[in-house]
PDB file of C-alpha atoms in Angstrom:
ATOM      1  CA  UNK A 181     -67.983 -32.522 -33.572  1.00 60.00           C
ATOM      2  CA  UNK A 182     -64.161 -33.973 -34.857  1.00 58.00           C
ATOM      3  CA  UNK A 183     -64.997 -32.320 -37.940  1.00 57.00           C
ATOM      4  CA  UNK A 184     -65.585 -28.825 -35.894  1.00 54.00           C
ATOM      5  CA  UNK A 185     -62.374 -29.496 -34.222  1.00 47.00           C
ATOM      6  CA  UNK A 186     -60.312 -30.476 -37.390  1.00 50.00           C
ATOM      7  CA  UNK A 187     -61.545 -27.456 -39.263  1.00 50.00           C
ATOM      8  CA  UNK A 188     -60.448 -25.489 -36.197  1.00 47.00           C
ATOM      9  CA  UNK A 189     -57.251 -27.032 -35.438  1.00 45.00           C
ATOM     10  CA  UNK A 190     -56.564 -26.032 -39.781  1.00 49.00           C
ATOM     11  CA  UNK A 191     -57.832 -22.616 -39.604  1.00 50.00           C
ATOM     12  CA  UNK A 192     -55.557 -21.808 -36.503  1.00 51.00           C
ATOM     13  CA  UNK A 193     -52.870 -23.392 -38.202  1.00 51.00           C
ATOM     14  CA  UNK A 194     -53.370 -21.553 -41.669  1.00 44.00           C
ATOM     15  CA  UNK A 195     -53.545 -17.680 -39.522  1.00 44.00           C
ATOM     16  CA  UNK A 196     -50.181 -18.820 -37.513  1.00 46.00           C
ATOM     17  CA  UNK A 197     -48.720 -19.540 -41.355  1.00 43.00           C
ATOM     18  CA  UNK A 198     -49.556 -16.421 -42.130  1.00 44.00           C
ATOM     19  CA  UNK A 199     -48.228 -14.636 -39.134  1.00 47.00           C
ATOM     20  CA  UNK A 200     -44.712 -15.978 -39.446  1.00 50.00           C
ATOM     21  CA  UNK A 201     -44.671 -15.214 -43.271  1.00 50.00           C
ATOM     22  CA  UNK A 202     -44.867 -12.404 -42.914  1.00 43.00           C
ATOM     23  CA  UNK A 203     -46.130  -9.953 -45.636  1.00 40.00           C
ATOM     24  CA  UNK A 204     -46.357  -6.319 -46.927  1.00 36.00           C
ATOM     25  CA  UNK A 205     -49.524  -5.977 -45.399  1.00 37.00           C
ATOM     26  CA  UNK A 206     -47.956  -5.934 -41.796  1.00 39.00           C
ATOM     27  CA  UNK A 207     -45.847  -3.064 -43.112  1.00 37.00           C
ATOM     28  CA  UNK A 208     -47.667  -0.042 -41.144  1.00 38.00           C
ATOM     29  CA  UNK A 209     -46.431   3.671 -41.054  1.00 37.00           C
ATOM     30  CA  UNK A 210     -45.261   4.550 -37.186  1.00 39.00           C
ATOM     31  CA  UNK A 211     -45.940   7.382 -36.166  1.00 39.00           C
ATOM     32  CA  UNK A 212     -42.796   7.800 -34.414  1.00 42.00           C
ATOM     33  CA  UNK A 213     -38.973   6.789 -35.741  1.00 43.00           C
ATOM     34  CA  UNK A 214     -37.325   3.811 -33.904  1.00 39.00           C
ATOM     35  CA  UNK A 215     -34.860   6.020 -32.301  1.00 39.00           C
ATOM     36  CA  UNK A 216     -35.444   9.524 -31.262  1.00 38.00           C
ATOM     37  CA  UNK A 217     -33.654  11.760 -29.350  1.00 38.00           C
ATOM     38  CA  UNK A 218     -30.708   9.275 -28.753  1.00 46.00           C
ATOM     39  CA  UNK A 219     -31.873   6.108 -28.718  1.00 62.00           C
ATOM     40  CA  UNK A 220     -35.262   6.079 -27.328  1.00 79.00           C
ATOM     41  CA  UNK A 221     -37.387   3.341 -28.270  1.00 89.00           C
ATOM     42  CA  UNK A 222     -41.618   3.521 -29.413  1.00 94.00           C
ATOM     43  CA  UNK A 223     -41.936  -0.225 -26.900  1.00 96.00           C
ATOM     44  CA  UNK A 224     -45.471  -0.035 -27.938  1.00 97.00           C
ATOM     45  CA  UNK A 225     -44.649  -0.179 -31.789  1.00 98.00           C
ATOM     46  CA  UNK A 226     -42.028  -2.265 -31.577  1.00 97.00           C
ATOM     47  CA  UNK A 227     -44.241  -5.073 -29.723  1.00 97.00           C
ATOM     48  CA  UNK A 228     -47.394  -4.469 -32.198  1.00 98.00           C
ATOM     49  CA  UNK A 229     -45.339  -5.486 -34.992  1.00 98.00           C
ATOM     50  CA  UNK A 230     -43.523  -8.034 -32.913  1.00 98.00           C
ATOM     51  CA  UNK A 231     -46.739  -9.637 -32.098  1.00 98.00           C
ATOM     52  CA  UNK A 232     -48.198  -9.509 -35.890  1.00 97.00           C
ATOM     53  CA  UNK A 233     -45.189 -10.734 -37.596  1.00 97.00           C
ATOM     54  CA  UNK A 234     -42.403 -12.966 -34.748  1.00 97.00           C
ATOM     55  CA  UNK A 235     -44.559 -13.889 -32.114  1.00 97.00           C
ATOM     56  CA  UNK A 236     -46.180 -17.139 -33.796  1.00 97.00           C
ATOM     57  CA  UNK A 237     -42.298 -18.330 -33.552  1.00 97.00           C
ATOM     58  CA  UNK A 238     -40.196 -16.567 -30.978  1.00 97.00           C
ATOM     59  CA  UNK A 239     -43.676 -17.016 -28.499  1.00 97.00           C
ATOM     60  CA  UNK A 240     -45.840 -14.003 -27.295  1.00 96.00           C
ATOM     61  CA  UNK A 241     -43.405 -13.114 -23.966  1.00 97.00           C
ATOM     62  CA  UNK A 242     -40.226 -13.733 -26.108  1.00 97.00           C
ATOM     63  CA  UNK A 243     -40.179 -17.042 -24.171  1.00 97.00           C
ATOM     64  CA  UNK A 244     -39.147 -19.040 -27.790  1.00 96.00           C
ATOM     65  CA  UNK A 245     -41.052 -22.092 -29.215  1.00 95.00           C
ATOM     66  CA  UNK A 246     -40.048 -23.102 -32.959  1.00 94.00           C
ATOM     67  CA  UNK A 247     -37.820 -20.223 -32.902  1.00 96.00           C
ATOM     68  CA  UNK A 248     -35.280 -19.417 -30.263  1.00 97.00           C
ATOM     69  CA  UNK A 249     -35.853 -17.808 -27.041  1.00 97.00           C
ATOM     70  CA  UNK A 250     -34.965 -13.637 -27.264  1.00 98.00           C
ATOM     71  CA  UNK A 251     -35.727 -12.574 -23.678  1.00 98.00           C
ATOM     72  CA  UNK A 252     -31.872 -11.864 -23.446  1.00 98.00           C
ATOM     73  CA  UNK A 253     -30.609 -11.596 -26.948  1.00 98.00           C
ATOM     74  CA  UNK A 254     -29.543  -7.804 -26.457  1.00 98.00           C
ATOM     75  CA  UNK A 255     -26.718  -9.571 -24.433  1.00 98.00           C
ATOM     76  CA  UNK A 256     -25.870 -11.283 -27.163  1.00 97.00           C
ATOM     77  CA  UNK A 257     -26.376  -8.664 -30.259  1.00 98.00           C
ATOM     78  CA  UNK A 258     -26.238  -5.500 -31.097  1.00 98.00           C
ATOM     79  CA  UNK A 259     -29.180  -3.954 -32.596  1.00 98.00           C
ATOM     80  CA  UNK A 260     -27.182  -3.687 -35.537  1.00 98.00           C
ATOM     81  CA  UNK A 261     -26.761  -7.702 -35.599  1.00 98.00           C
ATOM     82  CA  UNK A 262     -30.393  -8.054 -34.982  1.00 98.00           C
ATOM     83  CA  UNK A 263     -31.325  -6.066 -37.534  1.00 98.00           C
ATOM     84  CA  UNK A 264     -29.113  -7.595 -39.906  1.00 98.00           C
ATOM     85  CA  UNK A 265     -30.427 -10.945 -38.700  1.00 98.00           C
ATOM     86  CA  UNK A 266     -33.949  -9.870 -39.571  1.00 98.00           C
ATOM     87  CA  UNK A 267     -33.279  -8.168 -42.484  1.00 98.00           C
ATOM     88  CA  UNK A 268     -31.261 -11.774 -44.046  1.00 98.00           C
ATOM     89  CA  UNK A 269     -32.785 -14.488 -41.610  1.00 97.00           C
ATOM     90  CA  UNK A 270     -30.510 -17.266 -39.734  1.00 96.00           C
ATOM     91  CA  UNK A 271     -30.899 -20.662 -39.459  1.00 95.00           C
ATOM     92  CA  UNK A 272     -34.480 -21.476 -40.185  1.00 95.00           C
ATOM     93  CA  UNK A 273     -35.693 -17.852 -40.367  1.00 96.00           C
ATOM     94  CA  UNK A 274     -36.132 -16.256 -43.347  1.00 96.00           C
ATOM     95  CA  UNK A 275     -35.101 -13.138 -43.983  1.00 97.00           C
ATOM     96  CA  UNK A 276     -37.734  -9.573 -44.819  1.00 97.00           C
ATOM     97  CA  UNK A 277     -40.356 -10.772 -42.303  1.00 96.00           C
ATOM     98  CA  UNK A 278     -40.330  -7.625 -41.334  1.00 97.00           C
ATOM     99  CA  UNK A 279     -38.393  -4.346 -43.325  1.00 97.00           C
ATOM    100  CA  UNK A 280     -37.249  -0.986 -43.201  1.00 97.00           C
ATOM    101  CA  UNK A 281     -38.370   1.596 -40.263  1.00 97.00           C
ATOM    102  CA  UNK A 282     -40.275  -1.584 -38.589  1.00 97.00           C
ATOM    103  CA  UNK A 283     -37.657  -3.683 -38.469  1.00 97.00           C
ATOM    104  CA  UNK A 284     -34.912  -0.942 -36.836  1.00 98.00           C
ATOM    105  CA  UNK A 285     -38.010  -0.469 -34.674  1.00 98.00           C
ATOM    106  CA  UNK A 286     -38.057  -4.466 -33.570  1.00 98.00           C
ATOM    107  CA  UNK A 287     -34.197  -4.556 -33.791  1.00 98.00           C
ATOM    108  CA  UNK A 288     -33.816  -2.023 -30.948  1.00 98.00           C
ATOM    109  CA  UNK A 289     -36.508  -2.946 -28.904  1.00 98.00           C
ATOM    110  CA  UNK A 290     -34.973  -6.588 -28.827  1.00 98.00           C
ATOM    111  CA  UNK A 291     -31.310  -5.197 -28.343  1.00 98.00           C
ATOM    112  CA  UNK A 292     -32.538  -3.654 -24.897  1.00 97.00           C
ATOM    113  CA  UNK A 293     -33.655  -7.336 -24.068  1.00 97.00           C
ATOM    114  CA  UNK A 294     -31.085  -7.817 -21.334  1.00 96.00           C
TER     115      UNK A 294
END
């Protein structure tokens, strides 16, 4: 049974790797720009890819774990700081988890995180 476990406790381990690594593979087409009409934001897009690629770090309800909490960070940035944040990392976060129209799409669904 420990060796059930242990092989269980590793797998989950290896997929949450992956997850916060990133990859190209995570890099879907949307089917709808970031911003549209003035600023309007696809939420559902912008939490799909926030679940597949930050989640494992930042926590499924923003709530933070190894990485810092973002319930609130559009107080604190700009989606233009958030995106440059995810495009070049900070602190332990690498940068390019997430690129191009996906990670505009992330940056200004966090930066209405108020």
């Amino acid at each position: 049974m420990k060796k059930y476990f242990l092989a269980f406790v590793f797998g989950t381990s290896l997929l949450t790797l992956a997850a916060c690594g990133g990859g190209e593979e995570n890099n879907t087409a949307t089917d709808a720009p970031a911003e549209e009409g003035g600023g309007a934001v696809d939420t559902a897009e912008a939490e799909k890819i926030f679940q597949q690629s930050c989640s494992s770090c930042h926590g499924g309800n923003l709530e933070g774990g190894f990485g810092p909490n973002l319930q609130k960070v559009g107080s604190k940035y700009s989606q233009e700081e958030i995106e440059e944040i995810i495009a070049n990392g900070q602190g332990q976060m690498k940068g390019g988890i997430v690129k191009g129209e996906e990670a505009t799409t992330v940056a200004a669904w966090l930066a209405e995180q108020k």
